[in-house]
Coordinates of C-alpha atoms and ligand atoms in Angstrom, one line a residue:
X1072 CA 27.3 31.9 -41.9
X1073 CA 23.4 31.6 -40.3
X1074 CA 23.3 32.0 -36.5
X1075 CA 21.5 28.7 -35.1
X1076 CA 18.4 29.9 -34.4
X1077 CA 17.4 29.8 -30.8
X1078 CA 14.2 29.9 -28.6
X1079 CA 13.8 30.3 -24.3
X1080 CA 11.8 27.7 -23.1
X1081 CA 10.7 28.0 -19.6
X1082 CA 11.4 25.1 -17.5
X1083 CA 8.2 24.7 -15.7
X1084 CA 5.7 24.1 -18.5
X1085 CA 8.0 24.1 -21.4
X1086 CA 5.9 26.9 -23.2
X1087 CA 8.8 28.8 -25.5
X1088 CA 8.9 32.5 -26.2
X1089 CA 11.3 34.0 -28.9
X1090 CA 13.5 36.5 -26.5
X1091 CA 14.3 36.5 -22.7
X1092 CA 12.0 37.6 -20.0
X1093 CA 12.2 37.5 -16.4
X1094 CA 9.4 35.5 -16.2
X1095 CA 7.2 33.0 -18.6
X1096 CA 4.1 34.2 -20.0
X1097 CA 2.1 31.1 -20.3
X1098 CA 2.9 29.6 -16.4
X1099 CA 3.6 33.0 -14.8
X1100 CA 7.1 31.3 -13.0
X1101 CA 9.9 33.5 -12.7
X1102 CA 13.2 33.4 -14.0
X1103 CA 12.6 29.9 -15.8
X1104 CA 13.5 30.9 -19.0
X1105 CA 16.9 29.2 -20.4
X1106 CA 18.2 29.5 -24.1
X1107 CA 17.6 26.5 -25.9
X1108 CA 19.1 26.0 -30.0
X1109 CA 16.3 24.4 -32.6
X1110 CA 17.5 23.3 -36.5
X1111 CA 14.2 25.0 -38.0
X1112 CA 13.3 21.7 -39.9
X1113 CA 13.4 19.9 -37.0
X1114 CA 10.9 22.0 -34.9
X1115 CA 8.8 19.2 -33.4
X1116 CA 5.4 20.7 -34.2
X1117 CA 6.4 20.7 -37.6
X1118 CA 7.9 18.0 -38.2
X1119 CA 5.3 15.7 -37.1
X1120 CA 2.6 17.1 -38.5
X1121 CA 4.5 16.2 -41.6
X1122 CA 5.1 12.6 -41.1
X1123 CA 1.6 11.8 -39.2
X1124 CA -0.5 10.4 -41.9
X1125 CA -3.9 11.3 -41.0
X1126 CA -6.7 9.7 -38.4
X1127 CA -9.0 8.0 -39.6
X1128 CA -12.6 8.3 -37.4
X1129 CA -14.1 5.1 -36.4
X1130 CA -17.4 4.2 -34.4
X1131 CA -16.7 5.0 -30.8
X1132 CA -18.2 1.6 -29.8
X1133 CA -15.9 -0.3 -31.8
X1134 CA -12.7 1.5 -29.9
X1135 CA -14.5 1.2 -26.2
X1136 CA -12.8 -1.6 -24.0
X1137 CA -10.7 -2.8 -26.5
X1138 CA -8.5 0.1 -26.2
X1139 CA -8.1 0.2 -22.4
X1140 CA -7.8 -3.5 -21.6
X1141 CA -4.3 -3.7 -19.2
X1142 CA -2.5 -7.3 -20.0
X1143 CA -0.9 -8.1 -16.4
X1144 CA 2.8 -8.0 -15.5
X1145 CA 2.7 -10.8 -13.2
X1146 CA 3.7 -8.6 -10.8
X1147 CA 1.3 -8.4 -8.1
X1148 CA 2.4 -4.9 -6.5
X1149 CA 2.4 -3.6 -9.6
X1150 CA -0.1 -5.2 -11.1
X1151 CA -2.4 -3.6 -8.3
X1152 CA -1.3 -0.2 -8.5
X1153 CA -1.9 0.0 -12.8
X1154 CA -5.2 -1.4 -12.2
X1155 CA -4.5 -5.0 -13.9
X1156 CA -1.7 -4.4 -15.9
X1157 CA -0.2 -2.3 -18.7
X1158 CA -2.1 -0.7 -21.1
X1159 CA -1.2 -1.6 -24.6
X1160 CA -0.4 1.5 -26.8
X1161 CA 0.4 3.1 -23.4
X1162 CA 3.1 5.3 -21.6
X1163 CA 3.9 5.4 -18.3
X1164 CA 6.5 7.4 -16.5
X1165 CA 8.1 5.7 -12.7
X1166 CA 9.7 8.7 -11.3
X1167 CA 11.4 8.0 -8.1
X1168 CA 15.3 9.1 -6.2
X1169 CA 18.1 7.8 -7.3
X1170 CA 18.4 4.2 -5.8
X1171 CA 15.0 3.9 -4.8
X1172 CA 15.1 0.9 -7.0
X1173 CA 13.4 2.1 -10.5
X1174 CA 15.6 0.2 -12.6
X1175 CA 15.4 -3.3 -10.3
X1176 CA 11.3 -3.0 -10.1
X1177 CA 11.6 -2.5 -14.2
X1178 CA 14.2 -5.5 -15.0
X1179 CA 11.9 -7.6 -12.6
X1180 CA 8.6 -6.5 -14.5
X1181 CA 9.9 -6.8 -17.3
X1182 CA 11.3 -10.3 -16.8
X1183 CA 8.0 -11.4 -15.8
X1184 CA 6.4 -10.3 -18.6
X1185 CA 8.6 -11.9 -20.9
X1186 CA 8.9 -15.4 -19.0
X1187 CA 4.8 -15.0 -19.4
X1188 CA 4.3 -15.9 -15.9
X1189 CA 0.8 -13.6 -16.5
X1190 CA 0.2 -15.6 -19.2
X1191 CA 1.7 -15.8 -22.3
X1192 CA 5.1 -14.5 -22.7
X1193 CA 5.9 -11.4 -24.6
X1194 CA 8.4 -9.6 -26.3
X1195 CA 10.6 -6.7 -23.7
X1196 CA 13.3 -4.6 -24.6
X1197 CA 15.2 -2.5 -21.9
X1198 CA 16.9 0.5 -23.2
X1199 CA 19.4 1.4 -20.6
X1200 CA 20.5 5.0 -21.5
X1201 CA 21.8 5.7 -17.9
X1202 CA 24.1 2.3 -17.2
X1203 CA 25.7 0.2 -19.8
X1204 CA 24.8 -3.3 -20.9
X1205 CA 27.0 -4.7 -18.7
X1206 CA 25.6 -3.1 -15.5
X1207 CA 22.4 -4.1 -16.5
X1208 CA 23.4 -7.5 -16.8
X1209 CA 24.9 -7.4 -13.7
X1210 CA 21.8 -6.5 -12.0
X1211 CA 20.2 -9.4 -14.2
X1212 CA 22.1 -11.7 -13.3
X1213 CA 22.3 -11.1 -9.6
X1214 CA 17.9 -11.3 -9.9
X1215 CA 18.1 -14.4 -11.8
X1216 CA 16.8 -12.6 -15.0
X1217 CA 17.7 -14.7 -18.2
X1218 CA 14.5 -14.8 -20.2
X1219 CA 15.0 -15.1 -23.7
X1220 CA 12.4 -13.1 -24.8
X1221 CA 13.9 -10.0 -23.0
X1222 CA 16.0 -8.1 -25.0
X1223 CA 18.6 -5.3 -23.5
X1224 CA 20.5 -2.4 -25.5
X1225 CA 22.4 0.6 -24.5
X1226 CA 21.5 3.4 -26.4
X1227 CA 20.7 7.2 -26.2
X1228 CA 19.9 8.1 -29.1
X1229 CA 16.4 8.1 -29.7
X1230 CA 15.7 7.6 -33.2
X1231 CA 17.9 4.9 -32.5
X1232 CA 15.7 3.9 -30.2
X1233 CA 12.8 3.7 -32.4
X1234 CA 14.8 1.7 -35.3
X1235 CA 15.3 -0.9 -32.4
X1236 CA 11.8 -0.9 -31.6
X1237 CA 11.0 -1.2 -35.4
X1238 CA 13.4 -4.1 -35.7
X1239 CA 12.2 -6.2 -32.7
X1240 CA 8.8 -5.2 -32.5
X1241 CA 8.1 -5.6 -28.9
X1242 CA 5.5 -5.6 -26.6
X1243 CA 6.8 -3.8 -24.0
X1244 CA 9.6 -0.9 -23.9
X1245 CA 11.3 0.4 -21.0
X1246 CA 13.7 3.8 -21.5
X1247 CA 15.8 4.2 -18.7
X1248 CA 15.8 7.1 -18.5
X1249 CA 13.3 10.2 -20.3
X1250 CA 16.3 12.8 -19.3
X1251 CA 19.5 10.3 -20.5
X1252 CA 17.3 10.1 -23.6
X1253 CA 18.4 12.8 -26.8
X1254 CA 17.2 13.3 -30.1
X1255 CA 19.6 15.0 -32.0
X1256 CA 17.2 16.8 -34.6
X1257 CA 15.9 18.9 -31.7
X1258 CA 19.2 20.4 -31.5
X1259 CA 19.0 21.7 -27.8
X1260 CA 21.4 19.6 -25.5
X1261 CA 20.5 16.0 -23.6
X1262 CA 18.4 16.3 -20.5
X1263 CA 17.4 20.1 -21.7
X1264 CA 13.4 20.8 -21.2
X1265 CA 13.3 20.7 -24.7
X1266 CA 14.9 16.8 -25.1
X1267 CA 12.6 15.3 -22.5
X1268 CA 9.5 16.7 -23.8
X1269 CA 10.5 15.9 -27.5
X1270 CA 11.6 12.5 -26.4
X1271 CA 8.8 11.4 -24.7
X1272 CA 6.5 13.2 -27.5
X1273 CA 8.5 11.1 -29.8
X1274 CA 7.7 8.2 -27.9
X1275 CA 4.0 8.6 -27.1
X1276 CA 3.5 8.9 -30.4
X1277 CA 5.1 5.9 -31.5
X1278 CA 3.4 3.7 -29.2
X1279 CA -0.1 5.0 -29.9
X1280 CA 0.9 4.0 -33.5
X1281 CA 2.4 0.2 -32.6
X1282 CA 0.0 -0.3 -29.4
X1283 CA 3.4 -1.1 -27.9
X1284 CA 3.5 -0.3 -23.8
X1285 CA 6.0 2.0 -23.5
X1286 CA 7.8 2.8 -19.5
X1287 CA 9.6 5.9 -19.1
X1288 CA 11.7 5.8 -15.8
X1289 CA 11.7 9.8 -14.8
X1290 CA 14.1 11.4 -12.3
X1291 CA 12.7 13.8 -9.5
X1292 CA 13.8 16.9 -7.9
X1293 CA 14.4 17.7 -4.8
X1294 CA 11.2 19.1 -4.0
X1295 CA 9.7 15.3 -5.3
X1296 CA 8.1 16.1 -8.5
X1297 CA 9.1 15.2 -12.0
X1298 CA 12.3 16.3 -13.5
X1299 CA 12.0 18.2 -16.8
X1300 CA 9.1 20.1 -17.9
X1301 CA 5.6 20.4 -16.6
X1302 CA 4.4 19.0 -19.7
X1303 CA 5.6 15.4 -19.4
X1304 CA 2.7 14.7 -17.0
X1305 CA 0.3 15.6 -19.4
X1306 CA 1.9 13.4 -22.4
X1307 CA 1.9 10.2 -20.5
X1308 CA -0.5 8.4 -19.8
X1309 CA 0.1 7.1 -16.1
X1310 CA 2.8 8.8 -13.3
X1311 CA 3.8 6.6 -10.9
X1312 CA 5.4 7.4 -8.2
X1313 CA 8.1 5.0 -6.0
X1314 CA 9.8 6.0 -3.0
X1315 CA 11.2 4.9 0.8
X1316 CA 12.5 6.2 3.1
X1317 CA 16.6 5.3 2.3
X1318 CA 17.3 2.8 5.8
X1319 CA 14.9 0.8 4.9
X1320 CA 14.1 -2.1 2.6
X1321 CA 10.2 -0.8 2.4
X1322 CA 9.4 0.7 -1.0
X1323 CA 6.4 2.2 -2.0
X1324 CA 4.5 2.4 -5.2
X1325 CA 1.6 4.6 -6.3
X1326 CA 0.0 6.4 -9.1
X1327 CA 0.0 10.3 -9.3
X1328 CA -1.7 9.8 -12.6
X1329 CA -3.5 7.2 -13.9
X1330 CA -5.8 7.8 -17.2
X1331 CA -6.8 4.1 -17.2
X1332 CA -7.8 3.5 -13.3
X1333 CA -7.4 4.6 -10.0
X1334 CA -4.9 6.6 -8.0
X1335 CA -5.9 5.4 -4.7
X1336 CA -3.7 2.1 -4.5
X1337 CA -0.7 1.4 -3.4
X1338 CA 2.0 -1.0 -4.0
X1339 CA 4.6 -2.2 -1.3
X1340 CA 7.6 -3.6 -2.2
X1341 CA 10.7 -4.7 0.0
X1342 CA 14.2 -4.6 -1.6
X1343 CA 16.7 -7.6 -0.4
X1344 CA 19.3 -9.3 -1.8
X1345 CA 17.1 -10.5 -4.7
X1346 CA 15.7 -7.6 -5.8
X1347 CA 12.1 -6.4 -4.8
X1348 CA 9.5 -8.3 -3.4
X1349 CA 6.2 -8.0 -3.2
X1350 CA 4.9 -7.3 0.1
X1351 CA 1.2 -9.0 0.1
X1352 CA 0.5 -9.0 3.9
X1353 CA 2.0 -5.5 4.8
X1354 CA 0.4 -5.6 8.3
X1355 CA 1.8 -8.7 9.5
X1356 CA 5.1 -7.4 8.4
X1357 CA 5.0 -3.8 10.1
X1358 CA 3.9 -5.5 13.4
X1359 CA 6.3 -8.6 13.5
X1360 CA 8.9 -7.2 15.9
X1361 CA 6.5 -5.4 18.1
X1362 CA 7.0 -5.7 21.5
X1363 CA 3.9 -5.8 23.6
X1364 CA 3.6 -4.6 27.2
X1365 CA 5.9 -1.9 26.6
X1366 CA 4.6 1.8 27.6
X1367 CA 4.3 3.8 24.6
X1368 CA 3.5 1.5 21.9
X1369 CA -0.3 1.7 20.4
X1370 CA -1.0 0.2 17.3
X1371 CA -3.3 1.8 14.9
X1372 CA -5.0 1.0 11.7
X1373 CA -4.3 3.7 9.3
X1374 CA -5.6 4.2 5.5
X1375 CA -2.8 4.4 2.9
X1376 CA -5.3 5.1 -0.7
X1377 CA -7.7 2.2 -0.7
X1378 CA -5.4 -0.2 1.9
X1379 CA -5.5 -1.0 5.3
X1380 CA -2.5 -0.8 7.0
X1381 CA -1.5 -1.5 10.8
X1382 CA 1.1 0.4 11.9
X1383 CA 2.8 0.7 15.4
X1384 CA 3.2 4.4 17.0
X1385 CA 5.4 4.3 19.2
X1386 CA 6.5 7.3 21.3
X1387 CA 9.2 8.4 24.6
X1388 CA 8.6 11.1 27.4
X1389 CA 11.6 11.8 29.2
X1390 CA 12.0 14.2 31.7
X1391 CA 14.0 17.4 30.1
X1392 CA 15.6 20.3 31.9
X1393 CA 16.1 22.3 28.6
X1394 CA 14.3 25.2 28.1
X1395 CA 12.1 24.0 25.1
X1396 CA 12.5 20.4 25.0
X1397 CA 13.0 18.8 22.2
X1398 CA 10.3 17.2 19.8
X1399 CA 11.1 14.7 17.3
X1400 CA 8.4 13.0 14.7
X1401 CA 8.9 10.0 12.7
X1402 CA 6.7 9.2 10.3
X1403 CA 3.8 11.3 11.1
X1404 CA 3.7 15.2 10.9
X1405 CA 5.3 17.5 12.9
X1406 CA 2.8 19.8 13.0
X1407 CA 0.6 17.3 13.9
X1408 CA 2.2 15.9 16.7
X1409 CA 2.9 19.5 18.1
X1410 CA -1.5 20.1 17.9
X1411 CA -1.7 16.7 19.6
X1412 CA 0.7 17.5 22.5
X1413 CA -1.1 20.8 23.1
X1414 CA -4.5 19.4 22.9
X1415 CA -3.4 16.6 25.7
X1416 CA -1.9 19.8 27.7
X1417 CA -5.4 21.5 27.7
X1418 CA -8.0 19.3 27.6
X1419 CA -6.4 15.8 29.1
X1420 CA -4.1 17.6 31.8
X1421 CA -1.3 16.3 30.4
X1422 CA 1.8 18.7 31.2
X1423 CA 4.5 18.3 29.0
X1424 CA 6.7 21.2 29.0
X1425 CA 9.2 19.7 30.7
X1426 CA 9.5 16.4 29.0
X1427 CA 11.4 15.5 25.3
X1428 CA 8.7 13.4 23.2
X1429 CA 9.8 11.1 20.3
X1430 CA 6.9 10.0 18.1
X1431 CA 7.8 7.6 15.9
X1432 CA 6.0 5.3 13.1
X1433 CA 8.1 1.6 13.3
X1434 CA 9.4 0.3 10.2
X1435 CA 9.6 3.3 8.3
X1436 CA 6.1 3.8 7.2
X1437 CA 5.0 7.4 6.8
X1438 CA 1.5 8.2 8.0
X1439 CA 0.3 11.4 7.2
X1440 CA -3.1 11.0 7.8
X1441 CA -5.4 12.3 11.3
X1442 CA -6.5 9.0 11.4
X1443 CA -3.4 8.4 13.9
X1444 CA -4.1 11.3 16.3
X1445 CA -5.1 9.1 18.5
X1446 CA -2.5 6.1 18.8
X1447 CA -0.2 9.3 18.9
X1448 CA -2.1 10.9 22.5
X1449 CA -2.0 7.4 23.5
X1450 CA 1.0 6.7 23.2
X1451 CA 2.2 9.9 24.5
X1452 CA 0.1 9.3 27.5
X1453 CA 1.1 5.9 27.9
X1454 CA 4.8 6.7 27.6
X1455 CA 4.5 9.5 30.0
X1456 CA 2.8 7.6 32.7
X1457 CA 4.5 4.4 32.2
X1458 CA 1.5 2.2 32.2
X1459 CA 1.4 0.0 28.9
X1460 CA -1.8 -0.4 26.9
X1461 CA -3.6 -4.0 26.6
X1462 CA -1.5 -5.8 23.5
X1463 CA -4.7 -6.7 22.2
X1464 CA -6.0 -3.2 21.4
X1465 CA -5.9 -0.7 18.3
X1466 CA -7.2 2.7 17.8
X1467 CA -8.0 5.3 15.1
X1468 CA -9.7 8.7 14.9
X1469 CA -9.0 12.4 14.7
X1470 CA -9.1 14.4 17.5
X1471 CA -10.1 18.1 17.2
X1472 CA -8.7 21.4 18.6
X1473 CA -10.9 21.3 21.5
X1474 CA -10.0 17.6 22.5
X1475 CA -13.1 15.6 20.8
X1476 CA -12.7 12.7 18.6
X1477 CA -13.9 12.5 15.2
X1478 CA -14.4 9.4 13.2
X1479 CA -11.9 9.0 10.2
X1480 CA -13.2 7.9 7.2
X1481 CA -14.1 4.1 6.2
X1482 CA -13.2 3.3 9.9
X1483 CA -15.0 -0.3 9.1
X1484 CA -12.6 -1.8 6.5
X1485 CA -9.8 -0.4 9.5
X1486 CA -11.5 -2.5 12.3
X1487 CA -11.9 -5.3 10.2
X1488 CA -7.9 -5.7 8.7
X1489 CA -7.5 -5.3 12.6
X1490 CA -9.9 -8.0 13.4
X1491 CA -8.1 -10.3 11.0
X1492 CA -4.7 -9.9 12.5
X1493 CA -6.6 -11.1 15.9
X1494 CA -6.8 -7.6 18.0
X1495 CA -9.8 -7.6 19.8
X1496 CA -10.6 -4.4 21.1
X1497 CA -10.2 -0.9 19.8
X1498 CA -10.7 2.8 21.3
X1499 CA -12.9 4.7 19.0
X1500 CA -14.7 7.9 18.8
X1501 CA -18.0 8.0 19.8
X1502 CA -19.6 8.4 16.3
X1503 CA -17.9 5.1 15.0
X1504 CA -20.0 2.1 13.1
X1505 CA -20.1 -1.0 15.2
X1506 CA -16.6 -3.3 15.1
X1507 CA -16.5 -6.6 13.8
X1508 CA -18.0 -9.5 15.8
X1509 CA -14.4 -10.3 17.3
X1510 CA -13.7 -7.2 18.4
X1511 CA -14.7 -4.8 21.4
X1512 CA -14.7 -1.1 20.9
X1513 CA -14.5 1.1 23.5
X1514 CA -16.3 4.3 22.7
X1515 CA -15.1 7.6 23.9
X1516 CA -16.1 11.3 23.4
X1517 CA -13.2 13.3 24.2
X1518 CA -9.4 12.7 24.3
X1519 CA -9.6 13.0 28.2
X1520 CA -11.8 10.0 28.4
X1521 CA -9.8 7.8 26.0
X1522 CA -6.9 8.1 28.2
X1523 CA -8.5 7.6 31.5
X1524 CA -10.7 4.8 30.0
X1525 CA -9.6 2.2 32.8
X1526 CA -10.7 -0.7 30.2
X1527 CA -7.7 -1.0 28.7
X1528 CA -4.9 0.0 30.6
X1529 CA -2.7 -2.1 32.3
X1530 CA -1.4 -1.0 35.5
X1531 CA 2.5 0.2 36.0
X1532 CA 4.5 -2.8 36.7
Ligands
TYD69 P1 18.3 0.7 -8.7 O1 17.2 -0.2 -9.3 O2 19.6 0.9 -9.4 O3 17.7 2.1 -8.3 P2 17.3 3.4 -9.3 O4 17.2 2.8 -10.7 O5 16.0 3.9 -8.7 O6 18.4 4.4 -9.2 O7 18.6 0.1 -7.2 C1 19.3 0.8 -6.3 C2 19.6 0.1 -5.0 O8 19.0 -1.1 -4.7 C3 21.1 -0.1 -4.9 O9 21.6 0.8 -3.9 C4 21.2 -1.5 -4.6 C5 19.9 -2.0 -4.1 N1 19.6 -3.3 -4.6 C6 19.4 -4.3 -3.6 O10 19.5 -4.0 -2.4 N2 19.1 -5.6 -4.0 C7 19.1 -5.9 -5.3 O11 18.8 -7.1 -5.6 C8 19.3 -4.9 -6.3 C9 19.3 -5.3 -7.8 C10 19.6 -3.6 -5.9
MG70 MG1 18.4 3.3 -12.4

């Protein structure tokens, strides 16, 4: 009897190597390397250079634009994140936790795409490889999904898979998920390195060849990246990437990758009882339970990619006997914060080594960005002295080791989405470009001076 042949593929890059080794030779990681079994006729290289038929070259003028146009999902959030749309002929892989909501935002899109509320309708099939049918159809039914045009299977197998896709020929595919995925030529078991990179090879290829948009959802590790090899990033075509934090209804969407557009948008989503909705004035929604008046609330307009976001910081300063009082951030850096506190201990005479301080970013945004270093000192100083700031005012800049401010960057478009939701002054550093006719700014060279500025304070009560 033969012995299956079997290969060590590292689990970083996915480069094999025909015997064990402590480390991989290609990526350099160590101890990555796991047995994997591979049917010699079924070796993927091989095989496919087999059944490829050759390329044929064509002018490159005839394949410009017409290869990249995106056909929109209807779905705004998402829509704004791929740039317009899915790319025909493309693959994209929405990596996010488990319940983060991959599989709702993918019925939804999908749904959308096939009632041709962007248009005409189109042909969708969901492969669910994770839940059955039924669960799906649950989930369906509970977001009012009943499109005709959208077509669900359970199914692992992949060339299974790809008869379905021959038989329905559909616009759009959506494998949930890469890892649940198998291929049974390639021998090694479901969810290996091995699978996922054959899988979605498989499946890049295929849609290249029937300009069918294919969406992989991916699973993450711990550490946030892509499950399964390396690799996988560089077969697809997009990486998007969803998460939130889990007691909260706010989702985010952006791309990691993106070969047809940029990486700087983002997408916000909020998950209720109807599934996810688009969140098109994310502003408004962050500051709708603010309280004004209150010490220790500043609201600043931060930069998330390309979008402007208010946010409220809020922080506490309560007196603390214990020997290193505790710090706690929410939503912004630790680190950060700690640089912030010391910089208001030196250079703004603020002593806080007896005091607890909570800094925390309402509504579970994450902000992780210097251009809230100063709604952060603010609203330390504010909580610490107990004299609120004016509800009308905003503020954003970095402030350096030795107290000054710095302007962030594109500190216009921040006054302006402030402007818009009617705040009419903000503290600035000193360098900053003039504000929006409605607004007031208050210019200020070192932290010290922000805080003391006497413009915007309102007295203790
Ligand atoms: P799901 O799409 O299954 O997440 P993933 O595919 O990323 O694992 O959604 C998971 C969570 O979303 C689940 O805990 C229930 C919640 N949810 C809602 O709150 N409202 C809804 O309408 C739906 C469909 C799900
Ligand atoms: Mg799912």
């Amino acid at each position: 009897m033969s012995r299956a042949k079997t290969v060590y593929r590292c689990s970083e890059c996915g480069a094999e190597a025909p015997k064990w080794m402590g480390w991989c030779t290609v990526c350099e990681a160590d101890g990555t390397l796991s047995e994997e079994i591979v049917a010699l006729a079924a070796r993927p290289g091989r095989s496919f250079a087999a059944l490829a038929p050759p390329s044929v070259p064509i002018p490159i003028a005839e394949a410009v634009g017409v290869a990249t146009q995106p056909v929109a999902t209807g779905d705004d959030e998402l829509d704004r994140v791929l740039g317009g749309g899915l790319v025909p002929g493309s693959v994209t892989v929405l990596g996010g936790e488990p319940g983060v909501g991959k599989s709702t935002l993918l019925l939804q899109a999908l749904a959308s795409i096939a009632e041709g509320t962007a248009g005409r309708g189109a042909t969708c099939l969901y492969v669910t490889a994770e839940e059955s049918a039924r669960q799906v159809a649950l989930r369906a039914d509970r977001l009012g999904v009943s499109s005709p045009s959208l077509w669900l299977v359970a199914e692992t197998s992949l060339p299974h898979v790809i008869a379905h896709i021959d038989a329905l020929a559909p616009d759009v595919v959506v494998v949930d998920s890469i890892q649940t995925v198998h291929d049974p030529e390639l021998g090694s078991a479901p969810g290996s390195v091995g699978q996922v990179r054959g899988c979605a090879q498989r499946l890049v290829s295929e849609a290249k060849v029937r300009g069918v948009s294919v969406v992989l959802v991916g699973h993450v590790t711990k550490e946030g990246g892509l499950a399964g090899p390396r690799v996988l990033e560089h077969l697809v075509d997009t990486v998007l990437a969803f998460d939130g934090e889990r007691h909260h209804a706010l989702r985010m969407l952006r791309a990691v990758k993106h070969r047809f557009g940029s990486t700087h948008e983002l997408g916000l989503f909020e998950m209720g009882e109807a599934g996810l909705a688009g969140v098109p004035d994310p502003s408004a929604l962050f500051l709708a339970d603010r309280q004004a008046g209150v010490p220790g609330s500043v609201v600043a307009p931060v930069l998330d990619g390309q979008r402007p976001l208010l946010v409220e910081v809020q922080a506490l300063v309560v007196p603390s006997n214990a020997p290193t009082p505790r710090r706690t951030a929410q939503g912004v850096d630790g680190g950060r914060l700690a640089q912030v506190l010391a910089v208001l201990d030196r250079h703004a005479d603020l002593d806080l080594s007896r005091a607890e301080v909570h800094v925390a970013v309402a509504g579970g945004v994450r902000v992780p960005e210097p251009g809230a270093d100063m709604a952060m000192a603010l609203a330390v100083a504010s909580s610490a002295t107990g004299r609120p700031l004016t509800s009308d005012l905003v503020t954003c800049g970095e402030i350096g080791l030795g107290g000054e401010l710095r302007q962030v960057h594109r500190t216009e478009r921040r006054l302006a989405e402030a402007a818009r939701l009617g705040f009419a002054r903000a503290v600035v550093p000193r360098s900053a470009p003039d504000a929006p006719a409605t607004m007031r700014l208050h210019r200020a060279g070192s932290i010290a001076e922000a805080i003391h500025h006497q413009a915007f304070q309102v007295s203790a009560a």
